[in-house]
Short mmCIF file of C-alpha atoms in Angstrom, two decimals:
data_model
loop_
_atom_site.label_atom_id
_atom_site.label_comp_id
_atom_site.label_asym_id
_atom_site.label_seq_id
_atom_site.Cartn_x
_atom_site.Cartn_y
_atom_site.Cartn_z
CA ALA A 1 84.39 100.81 144.74
CA ARG A 2 86.31 102.78 142.17
CA ALA A 3 85.72 102.24 138.50
CA LEU A 4 88.77 101.13 136.60
CA LYS A 5 89.61 102.97 133.40
CA VAL A 6 90.96 100.55 130.85
CA LYS A 7 92.49 101.73 127.61
CA PRO A 8 91.24 99.84 124.57
CA ALA A 9 93.72 97.40 123.06
CA LEU A 10 95.61 98.69 120.05
CA LEU A 11 95.40 96.88 116.74
CA THR A 12 98.15 95.50 114.54
CA ALA A 13 98.02 96.92 111.01
CA ILE A 14 99.37 94.86 108.13
CA ILE A 15 100.85 95.96 104.81
CA GLY A 16 101.91 92.81 103.06
CA ASP A 17 101.79 90.31 100.27
CA GLU A 18 99.03 87.74 99.98
CA ASP A 19 100.70 85.03 102.08
CA THR A 20 101.57 87.42 104.91
CA VAL A 21 98.19 89.13 105.08
CA THR A 22 96.32 85.81 104.84
CA GLY A 23 98.42 84.24 107.58
CA LEU A 24 98.02 87.15 109.97
CA LEU A 25 94.29 87.42 109.29
CA LEU A 26 93.84 83.70 109.93
CA GLY A 27 95.75 84.24 113.16
CA GLY A 28 93.17 86.79 114.28
CA ALA A 29 94.91 90.09 113.48
CA GLY A 30 92.18 91.35 111.13
CA ASN A 31 89.71 94.08 111.95
CA VAL A 32 87.09 95.51 109.61
CA GLU A 33 84.68 98.27 110.60
CA GLY A 34 82.53 99.50 107.75
CA LYS A 35 84.87 100.41 104.90
CA ASN A 36 87.92 100.65 107.18
CA SER A 37 90.24 97.73 107.75
CA ASN A 38 93.62 97.34 109.41
CA PHE A 39 95.36 95.74 106.45
CA LEU A 40 96.44 96.37 102.87
CA LEU A 41 97.01 93.43 100.55
CA VAL A 42 99.80 94.47 98.16
CA ARG A 43 99.99 92.79 94.77
CA ASN A 44 102.34 93.50 91.84
CA GLU A 45 99.77 95.86 90.34
CA THR A 46 99.15 97.82 93.57
CA PRO A 47 100.16 101.45 92.88
CA VAL A 48 102.85 102.94 95.12
CA PRO A 49 100.60 105.88 96.14
CA GLU A 50 98.10 103.37 97.54
CA ILE A 51 100.83 101.74 99.67
CA ARG A 52 102.02 105.15 100.83
CA LYS A 53 98.44 106.20 101.65
CA ALA A 54 97.87 103.08 103.78
CA PHE A 55 101.15 103.66 105.63
CA MET A 56 100.19 107.29 106.35
CA GLU A 57 96.70 106.28 107.47
CA PHE A 58 97.99 103.59 109.84
CA THR A 59 100.76 105.77 111.31
CA GLN A 60 99.27 109.27 111.34
CA LYS A 61 95.49 109.25 111.10
CA ARG A 62 94.39 106.23 113.12
CA THR A 63 94.76 106.21 116.88
CA ASP A 64 93.80 102.54 117.30
CA ILE A 65 96.96 101.11 115.69
CA GLY A 66 99.86 100.04 117.92
CA ILE A 67 102.05 98.10 115.47
CA VAL A 68 102.40 98.24 111.70
CA VAL A 69 103.71 94.98 110.27
CA ILE A 70 105.11 95.44 106.76
CA ASN A 71 106.94 93.05 104.46
CA GLN A 72 110.49 94.28 103.97
CA HIS A 73 110.32 94.17 100.17
CA ILE A 74 107.23 96.41 100.34
CA ALA A 75 108.88 98.68 102.90
CA ASN A 76 111.73 99.16 100.40
CA ILE A 77 109.22 100.68 97.97
CA ILE A 78 108.28 103.41 100.48
CA ARG A 79 111.65 103.52 102.26
CA SER A 80 111.74 107.34 102.35
CA ASP A 81 108.46 107.38 104.31
CA LEU A 82 109.85 104.88 106.82
CA ASP A 83 113.10 106.82 107.16
CA ASP A 84 111.12 110.00 107.92
CA TYR A 85 108.91 108.26 110.49
CA ASP A 86 110.03 109.09 114.03
CA LYS A 87 107.27 108.00 116.43
CA MET A 88 107.37 105.14 118.91
CA ILE A 89 103.71 104.18 118.48
CA PRO A 90 102.70 102.75 116.19
CA THR A 91 105.91 100.75 115.99
CA ILE A 92 107.01 99.66 112.51
CA LEU A 93 107.99 96.00 112.24
CA GLU A 94 109.57 94.83 109.00
CA ILE A 95 109.29 91.12 108.33
CA PRO A 96 110.49 88.87 105.50
CA SER A 97 108.11 87.21 103.11
CA LYS A 98 108.14 83.73 101.68
CA ASP A 99 109.70 84.94 98.42
CA HIS A 100 111.97 87.73 99.74
CA PRO A 101 114.57 86.98 102.44
CA TYR A 102 115.18 89.36 105.35
CA ASN A 103 118.03 91.86 105.00
CA PRO A 104 118.95 93.52 108.34
CA ALA A 105 120.90 96.24 106.51
CA LYS A 106 117.63 97.58 105.09
CA ASP A 107 115.53 97.20 108.25
CA PHE A 108 114.18 100.50 109.58
CA ILE A 109 114.62 99.58 113.26
CA MET A 110 117.99 97.85 112.80
CA ASN A 111 119.40 100.93 111.05
CA LYS A 112 118.31 103.15 113.95
CA VAL A 113 119.91 100.76 116.45
CA ALA A 114 123.09 100.60 114.36
CA ARG A 115 123.33 104.41 114.27
CA ILE A 116 122.89 104.66 118.04
CA THR A 117 125.41 101.92 118.82
CA GLY A 118 127.88 102.81 116.06
CA GLN A 119 127.66 99.38 114.47
CA THR A 120 127.57 98.51 110.80
CA PHE A 121 126.11 95.56 108.92
CA GLU A 122 128.38 93.26 106.96
#
């Protein structure tokens, strides 16, 4: 019998506010190995370079990340990094938070789709 080669499952990374990170961790999305984790809890006092560093680590350095979930209001802080990002995997998924409603006009993926299809947001 032949041995089957199975690729390991990719993780979901999280960059979010307390409610988002807590909810996703309670749902089983968390992974901690030593000092490395797949999430960054962003508070008001979290410096922008720390957010940027986590985004770069999840998208460029780690090969075990398949999706990066980021709150849209946090994504707006590092919007230039998201605009420069051009890979399929990990996929960037912007989500609303409890205190900040979703705005499709600022969504990284929606803007790419709009450019391809020639649509605009009202």
